[in-house]
PDB file of C-alpha atoms in Angstrom:
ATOM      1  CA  UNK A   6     129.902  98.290  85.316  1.00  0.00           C
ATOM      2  CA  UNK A   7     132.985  96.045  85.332  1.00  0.00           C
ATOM      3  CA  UNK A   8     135.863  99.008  85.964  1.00  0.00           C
ATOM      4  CA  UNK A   9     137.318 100.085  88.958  1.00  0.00           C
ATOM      5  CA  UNK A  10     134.985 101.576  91.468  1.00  0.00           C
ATOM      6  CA  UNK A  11     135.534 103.795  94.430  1.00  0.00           C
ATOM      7  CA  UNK A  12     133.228 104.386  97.347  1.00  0.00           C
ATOM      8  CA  UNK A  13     132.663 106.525  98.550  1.00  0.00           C
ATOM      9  CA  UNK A  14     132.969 109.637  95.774  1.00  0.00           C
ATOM     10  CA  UNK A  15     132.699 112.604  98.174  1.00  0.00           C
ATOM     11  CA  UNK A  16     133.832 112.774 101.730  1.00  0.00           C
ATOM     12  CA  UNK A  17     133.281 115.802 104.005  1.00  0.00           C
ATOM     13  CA  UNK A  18     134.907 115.556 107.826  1.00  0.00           C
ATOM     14  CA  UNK A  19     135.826 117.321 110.166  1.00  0.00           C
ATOM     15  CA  UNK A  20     139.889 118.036 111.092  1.00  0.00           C
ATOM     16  CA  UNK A  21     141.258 115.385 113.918  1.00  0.00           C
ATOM     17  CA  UNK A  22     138.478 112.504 112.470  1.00  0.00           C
ATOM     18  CA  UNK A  23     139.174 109.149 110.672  1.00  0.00           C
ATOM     19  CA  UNK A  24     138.250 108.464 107.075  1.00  0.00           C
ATOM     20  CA  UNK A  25     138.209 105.266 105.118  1.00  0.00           C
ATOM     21  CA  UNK A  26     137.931 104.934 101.374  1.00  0.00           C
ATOM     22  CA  UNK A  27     137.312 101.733  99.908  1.00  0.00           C
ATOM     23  CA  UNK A  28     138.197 100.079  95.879  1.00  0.00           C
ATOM     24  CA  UNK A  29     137.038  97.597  94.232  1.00  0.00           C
ATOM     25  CA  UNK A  30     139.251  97.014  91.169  1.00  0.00           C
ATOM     26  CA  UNK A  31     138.511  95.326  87.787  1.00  0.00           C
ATOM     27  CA  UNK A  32     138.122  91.758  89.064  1.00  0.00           C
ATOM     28  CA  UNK A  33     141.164  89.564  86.949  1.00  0.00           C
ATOM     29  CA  UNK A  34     143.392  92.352  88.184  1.00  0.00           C
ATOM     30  CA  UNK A  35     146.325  91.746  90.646  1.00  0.00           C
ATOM     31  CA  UNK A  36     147.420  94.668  90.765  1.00  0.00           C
ATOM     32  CA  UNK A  37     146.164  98.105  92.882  1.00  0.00           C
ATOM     33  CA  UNK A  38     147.430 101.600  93.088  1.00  0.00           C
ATOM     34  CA  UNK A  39     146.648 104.603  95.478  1.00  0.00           C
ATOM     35  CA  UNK A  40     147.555 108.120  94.236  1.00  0.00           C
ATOM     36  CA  UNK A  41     146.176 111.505  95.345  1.00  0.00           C
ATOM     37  CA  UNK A  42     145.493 114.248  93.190  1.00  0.00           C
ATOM     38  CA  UNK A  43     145.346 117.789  94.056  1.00  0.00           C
ATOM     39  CA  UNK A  44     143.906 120.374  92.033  1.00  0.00           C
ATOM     40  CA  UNK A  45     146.425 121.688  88.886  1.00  0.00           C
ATOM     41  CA  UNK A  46     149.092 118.412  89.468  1.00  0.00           C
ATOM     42  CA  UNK A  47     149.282 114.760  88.404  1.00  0.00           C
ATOM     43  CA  UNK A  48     148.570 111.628  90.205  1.00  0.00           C
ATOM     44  CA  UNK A  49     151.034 111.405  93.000  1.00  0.00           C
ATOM     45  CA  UNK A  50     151.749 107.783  94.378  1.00  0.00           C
ATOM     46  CA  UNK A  51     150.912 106.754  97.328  1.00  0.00           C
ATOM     47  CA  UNK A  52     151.027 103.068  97.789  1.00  0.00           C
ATOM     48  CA  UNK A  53     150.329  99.884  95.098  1.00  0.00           C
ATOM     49  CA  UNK A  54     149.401  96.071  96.026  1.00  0.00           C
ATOM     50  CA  UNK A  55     150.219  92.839  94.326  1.00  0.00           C
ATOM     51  CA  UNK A  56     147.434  90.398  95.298  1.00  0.00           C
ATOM     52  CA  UNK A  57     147.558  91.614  98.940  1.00  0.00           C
ATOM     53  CA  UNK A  58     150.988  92.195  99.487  1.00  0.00           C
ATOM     54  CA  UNK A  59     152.077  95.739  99.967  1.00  0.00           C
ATOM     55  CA  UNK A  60     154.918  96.354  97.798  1.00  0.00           C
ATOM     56  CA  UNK A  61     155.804 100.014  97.723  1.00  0.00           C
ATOM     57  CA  UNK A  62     154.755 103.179 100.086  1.00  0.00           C
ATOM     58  CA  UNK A  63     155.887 106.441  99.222  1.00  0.00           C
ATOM     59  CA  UNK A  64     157.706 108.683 101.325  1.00  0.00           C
ATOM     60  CA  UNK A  65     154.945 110.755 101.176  1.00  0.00           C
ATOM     61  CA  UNK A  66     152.425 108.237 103.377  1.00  0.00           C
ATOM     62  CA  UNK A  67     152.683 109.437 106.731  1.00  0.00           C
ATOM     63  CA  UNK A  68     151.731 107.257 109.659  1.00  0.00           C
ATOM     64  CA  UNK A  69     148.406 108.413 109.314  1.00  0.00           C
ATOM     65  CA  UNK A  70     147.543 106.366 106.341  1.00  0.00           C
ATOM     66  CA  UNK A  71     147.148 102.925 105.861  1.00  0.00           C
ATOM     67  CA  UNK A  72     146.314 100.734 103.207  1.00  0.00           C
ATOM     68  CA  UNK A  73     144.842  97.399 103.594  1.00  0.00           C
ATOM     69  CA  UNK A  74     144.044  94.928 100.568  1.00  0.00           C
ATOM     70  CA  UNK A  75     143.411  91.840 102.795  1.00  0.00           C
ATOM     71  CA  UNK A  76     142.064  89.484 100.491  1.00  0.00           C
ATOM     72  CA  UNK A  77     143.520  90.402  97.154  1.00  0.00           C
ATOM     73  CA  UNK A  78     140.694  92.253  95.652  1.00  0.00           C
ATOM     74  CA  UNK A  79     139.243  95.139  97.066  1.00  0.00           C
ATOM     75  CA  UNK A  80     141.470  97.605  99.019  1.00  0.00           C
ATOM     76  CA  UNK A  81     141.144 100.237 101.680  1.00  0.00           C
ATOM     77  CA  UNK A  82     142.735 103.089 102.299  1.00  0.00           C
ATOM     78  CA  UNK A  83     142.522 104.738 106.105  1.00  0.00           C
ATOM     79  CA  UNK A  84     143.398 108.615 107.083  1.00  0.00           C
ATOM     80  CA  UNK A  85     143.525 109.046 110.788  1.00  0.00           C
ATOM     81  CA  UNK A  86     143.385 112.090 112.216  1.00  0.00           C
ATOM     82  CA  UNK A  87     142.654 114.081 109.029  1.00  0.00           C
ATOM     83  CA  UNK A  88     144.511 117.185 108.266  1.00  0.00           C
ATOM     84  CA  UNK A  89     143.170 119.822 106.028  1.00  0.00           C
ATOM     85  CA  UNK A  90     146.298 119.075 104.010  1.00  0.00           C
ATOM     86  CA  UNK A  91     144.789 116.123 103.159  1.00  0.00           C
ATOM     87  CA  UNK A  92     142.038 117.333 101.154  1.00  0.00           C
ATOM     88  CA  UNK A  93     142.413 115.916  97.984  1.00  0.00           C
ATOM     89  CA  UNK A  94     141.315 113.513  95.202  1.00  0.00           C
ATOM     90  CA  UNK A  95     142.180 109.882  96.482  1.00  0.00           C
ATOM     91  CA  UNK A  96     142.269 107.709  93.172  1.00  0.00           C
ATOM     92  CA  UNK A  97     142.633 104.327  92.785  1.00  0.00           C
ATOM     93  CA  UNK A  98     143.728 102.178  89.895  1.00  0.00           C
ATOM     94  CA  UNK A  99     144.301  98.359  89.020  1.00  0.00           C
ATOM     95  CA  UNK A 100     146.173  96.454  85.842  1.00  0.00           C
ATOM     96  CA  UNK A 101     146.326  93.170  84.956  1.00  0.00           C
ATOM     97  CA  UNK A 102     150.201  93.039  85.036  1.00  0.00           C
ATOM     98  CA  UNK A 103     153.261  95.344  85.981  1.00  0.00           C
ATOM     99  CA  UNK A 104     152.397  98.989  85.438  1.00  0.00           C
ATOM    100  CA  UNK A 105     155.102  98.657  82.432  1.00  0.00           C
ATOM    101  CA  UNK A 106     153.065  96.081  80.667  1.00  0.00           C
ATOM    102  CA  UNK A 107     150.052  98.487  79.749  1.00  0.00           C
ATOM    103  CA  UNK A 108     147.071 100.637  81.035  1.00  0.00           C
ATOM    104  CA  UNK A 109     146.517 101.363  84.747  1.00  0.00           C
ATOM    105  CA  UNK A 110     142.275 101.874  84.546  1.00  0.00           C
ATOM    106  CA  UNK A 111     141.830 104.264  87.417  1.00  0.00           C
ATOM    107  CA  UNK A 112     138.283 104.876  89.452  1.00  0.00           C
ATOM    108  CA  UNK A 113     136.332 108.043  89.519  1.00  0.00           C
ATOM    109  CA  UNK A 114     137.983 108.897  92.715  1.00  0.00           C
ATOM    110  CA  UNK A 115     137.092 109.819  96.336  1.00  0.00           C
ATOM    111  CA  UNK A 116     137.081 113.565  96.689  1.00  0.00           C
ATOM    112  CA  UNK A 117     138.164 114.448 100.573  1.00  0.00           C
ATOM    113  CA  UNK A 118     137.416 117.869 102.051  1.00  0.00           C
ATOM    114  CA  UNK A 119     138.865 118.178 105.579  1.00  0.00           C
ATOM    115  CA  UNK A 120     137.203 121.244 107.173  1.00  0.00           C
TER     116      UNK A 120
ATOM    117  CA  UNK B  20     164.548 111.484  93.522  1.00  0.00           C
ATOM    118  CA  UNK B  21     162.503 110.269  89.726  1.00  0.00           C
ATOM    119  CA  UNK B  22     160.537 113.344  88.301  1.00  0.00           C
ATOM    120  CA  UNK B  23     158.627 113.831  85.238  1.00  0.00           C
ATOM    121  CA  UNK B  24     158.145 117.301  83.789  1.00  0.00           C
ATOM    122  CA  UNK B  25     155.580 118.924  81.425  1.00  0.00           C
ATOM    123  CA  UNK B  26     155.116 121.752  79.092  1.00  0.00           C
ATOM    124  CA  UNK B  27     152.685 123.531  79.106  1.00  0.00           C
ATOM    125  CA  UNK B  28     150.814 123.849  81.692  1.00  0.00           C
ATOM    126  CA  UNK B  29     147.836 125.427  79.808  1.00  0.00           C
ATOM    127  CA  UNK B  30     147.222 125.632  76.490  1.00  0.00           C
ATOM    128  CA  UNK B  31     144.501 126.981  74.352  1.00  0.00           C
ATOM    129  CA  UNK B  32     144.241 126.435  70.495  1.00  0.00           C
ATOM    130  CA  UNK B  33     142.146 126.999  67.873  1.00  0.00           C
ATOM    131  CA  UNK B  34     139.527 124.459  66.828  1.00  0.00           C
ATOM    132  CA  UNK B  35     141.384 122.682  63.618  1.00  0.00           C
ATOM    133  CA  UNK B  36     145.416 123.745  64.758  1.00  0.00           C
ATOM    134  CA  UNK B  37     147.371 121.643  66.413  1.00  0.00           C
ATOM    135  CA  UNK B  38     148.704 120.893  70.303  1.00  0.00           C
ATOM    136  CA  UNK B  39     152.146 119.524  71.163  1.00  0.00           C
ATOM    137  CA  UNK B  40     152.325 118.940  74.997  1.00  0.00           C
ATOM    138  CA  UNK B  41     156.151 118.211  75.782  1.00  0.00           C
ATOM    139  CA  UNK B  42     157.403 115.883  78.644  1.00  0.00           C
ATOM    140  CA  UNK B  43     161.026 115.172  79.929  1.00  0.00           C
ATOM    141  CA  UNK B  44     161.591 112.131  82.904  1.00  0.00           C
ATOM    142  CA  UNK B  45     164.923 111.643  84.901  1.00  0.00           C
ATOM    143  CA  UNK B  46     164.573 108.013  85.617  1.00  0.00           C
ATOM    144  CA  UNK B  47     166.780 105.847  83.154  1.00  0.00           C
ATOM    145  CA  UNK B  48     164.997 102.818  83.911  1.00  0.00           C
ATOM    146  CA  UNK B  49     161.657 104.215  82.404  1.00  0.00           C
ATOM    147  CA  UNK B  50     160.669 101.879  79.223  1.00  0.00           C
ATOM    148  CA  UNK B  51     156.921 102.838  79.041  1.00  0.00           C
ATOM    149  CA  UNK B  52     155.505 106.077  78.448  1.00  0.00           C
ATOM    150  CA  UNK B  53     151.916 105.967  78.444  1.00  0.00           C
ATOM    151  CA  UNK B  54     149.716 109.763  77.945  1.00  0.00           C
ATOM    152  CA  UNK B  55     146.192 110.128  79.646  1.00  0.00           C
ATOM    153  CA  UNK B  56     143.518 112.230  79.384  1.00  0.00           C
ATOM    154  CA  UNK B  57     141.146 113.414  82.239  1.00  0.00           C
ATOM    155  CA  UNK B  58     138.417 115.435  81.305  1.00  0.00           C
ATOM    156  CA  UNK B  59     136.669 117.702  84.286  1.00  0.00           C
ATOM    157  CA  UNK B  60     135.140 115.790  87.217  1.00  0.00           C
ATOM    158  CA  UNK B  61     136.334 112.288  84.938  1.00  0.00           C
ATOM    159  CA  UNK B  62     138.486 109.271  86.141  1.00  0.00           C
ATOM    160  CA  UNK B  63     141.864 109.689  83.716  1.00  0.00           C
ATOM    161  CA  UNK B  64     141.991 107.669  80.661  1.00  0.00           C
ATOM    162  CA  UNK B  65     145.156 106.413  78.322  1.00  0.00           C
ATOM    163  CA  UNK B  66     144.655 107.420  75.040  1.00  0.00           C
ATOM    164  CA  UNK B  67     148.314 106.492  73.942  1.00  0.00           C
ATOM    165  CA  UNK B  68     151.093 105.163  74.798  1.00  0.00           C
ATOM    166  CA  UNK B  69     154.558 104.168  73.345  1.00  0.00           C
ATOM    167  CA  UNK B  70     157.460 101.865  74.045  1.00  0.00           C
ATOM    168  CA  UNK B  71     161.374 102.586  74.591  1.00  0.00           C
ATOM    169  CA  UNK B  72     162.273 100.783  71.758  1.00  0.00           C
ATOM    170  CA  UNK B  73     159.825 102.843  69.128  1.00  0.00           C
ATOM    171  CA  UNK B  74     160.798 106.783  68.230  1.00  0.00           C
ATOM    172  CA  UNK B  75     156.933 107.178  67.098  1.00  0.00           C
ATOM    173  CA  UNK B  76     153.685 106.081  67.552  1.00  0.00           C
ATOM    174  CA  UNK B  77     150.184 107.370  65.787  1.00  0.00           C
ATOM    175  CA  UNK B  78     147.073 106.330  66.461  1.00  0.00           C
ATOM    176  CA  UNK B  79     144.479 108.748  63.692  1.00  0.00           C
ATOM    177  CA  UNK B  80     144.800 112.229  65.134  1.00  0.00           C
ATOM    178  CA  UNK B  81     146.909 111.478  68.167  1.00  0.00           C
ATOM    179  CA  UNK B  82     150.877 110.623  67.409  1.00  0.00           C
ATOM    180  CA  UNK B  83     153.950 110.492  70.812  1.00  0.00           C
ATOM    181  CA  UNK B  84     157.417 110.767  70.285  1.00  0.00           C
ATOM    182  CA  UNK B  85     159.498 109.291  72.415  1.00  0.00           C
ATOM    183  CA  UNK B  86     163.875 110.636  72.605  1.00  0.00           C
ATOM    184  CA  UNK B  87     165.255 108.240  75.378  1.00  0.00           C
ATOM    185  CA  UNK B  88     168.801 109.438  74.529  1.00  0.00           C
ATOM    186  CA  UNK B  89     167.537 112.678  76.129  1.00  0.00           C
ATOM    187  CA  UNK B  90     164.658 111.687  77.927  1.00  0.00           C
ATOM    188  CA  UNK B  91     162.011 113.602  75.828  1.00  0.00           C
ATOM    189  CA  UNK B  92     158.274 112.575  74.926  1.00  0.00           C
ATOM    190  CA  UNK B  93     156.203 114.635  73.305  1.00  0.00           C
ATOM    191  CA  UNK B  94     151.904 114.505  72.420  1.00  0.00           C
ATOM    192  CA  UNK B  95     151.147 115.636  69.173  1.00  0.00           C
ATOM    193  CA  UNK B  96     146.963 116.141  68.331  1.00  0.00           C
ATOM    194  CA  UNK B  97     145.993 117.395  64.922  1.00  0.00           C
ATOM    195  CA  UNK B  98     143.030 118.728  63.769  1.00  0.00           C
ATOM    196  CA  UNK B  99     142.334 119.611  67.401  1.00  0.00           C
ATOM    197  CA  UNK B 100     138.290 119.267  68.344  1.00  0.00           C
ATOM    198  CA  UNK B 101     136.363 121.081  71.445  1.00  0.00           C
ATOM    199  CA  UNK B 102     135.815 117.434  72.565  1.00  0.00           C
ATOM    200  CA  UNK B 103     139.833 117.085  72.983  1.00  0.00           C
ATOM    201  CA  UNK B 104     139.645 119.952  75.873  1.00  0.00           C
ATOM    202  CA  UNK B 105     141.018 117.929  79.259  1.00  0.00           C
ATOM    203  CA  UNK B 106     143.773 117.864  81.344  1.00  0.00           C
ATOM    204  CA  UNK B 107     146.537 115.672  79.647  1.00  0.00           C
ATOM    205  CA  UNK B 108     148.907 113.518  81.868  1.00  0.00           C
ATOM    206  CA  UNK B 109     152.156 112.175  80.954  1.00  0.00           C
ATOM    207  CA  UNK B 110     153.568 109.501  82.529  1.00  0.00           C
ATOM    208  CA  UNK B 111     156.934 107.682  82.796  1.00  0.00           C
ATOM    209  CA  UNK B 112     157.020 104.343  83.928  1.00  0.00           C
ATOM    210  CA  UNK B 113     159.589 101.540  84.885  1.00  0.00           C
ATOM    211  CA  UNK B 114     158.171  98.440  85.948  1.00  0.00           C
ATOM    212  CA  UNK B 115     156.079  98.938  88.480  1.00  0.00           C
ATOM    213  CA  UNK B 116     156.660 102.629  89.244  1.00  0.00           C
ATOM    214  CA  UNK B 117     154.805 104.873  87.770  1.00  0.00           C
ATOM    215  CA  UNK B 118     155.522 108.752  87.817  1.00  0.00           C
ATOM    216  CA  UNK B 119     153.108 111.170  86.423  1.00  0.00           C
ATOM    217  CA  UNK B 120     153.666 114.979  84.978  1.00  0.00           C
ATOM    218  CA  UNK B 121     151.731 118.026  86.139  1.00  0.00           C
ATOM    219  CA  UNK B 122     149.336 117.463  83.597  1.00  0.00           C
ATOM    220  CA  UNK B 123     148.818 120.465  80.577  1.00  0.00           C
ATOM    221  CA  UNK B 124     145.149 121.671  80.404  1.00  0.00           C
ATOM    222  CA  UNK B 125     144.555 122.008  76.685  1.00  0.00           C
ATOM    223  CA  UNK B 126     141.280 124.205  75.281  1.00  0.00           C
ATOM    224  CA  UNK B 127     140.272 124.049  72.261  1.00  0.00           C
ATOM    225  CA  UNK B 128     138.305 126.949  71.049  1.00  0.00           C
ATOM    226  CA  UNK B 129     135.542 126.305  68.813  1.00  0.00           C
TER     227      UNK B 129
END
């Protein structure tokens, strides 16, 4: 499978512990997104990469989350201290270009539940 | 701050009618407005997409409009199928930012 590929799907913790996610985007793609995507909205942003700068966080990234795409391909995003608040679908997408230039592909998504 | 709305948020229609899912965006800088489709427990996939400088786009069943004067894009499906039931995103984008809608969750009832 050559799309974008999140690992891993489902998460389970416990409140107070760290989670990592981890994606691995189409391979000629320089570009990498982060949204989150609770149940009954859209994809909110969260963060996007070019090669492995970090271009853009949202306001809504609290100092609990990182992102990390140290090489230029794969990423990784980090939740310290999760927060039941945080339980949500963490998706990931790449594109070749600018997001204005055509499709984002997105991954199947890591599902959190923070108990 | 940029925001994009949608209408509906469900929407059920007969198998063989037609949906129209309606979107507004408050950025100005938008120039691509790309639609995507997420069916249940699915990644989300474009199915359509249009430019600022083109009113209309149709691809078989599936057409957008796009307004920019007042900020409007609409999805129009025809000859609506069970397999076209999904959540449908909207999506306004300016170079590299892009905002999504609410999403409409469209049945289609065979």
């Amino acid at each position: 499978d050559t799309g974008v590929s999140q690992d891993p799907r489902h998460k389970i913790t416990k409140r107070g512990q760290n989670v990592t996610f981890r994606c691995d985007p189409i391979s000629e793609h320089n570009r990498l997104y982060w949204y989150r995507q609770t149940l009954g909205q859209g994809p909110e942003f969260l963060t996007y990469f070019q090669n492995e700068a970090q271009l853009e966080k949202s306001r809504l990234l609290s100092d609990r989350f990182s992102a990390e795409r140290p090489k230029g391909s794969f990423s990784t995003l980090e939740i310290q201290r999760t927060e039941q608040g945080d339980s949500a679908m963490y998706l990931c997408a790449s594109s070749l270009g600018v997001a204005g230039d055509g499709e984002l592909f997105f991954g199947e998504g890591s599902r959190l539940t923070v108990l | 701050g940029e925001n994009v709305e949608q209408h509906p948020s469900t929407l059920s229609v007969q198998e063989g009618d037609s949906a129209v899912i309606k979107c507004t965006y408050s950025d100005s800088a938008s120039n691509y407005f790309p639609w995507y489709k997420q069916e249940l427990g699915k990644r989300p996939q474009l199915i359509i997409d249009i430019r600022s400088n083109v009113g209309e786009k149709k691809d078989q069943r599936i057409a957008v409009t796009l307004n920019k004067t007042a900020k409007h894009f609409s999805l129009h499906i025809t000859e609506t199928q069970p397999e076209d039931s999904a959540v449908y995103f909207c999506a306004a984008v300016g170079y590299d930012k892009v905002i999504f809608g609410p999403g409409t969750s469209l049945s289609v009832i065979p």
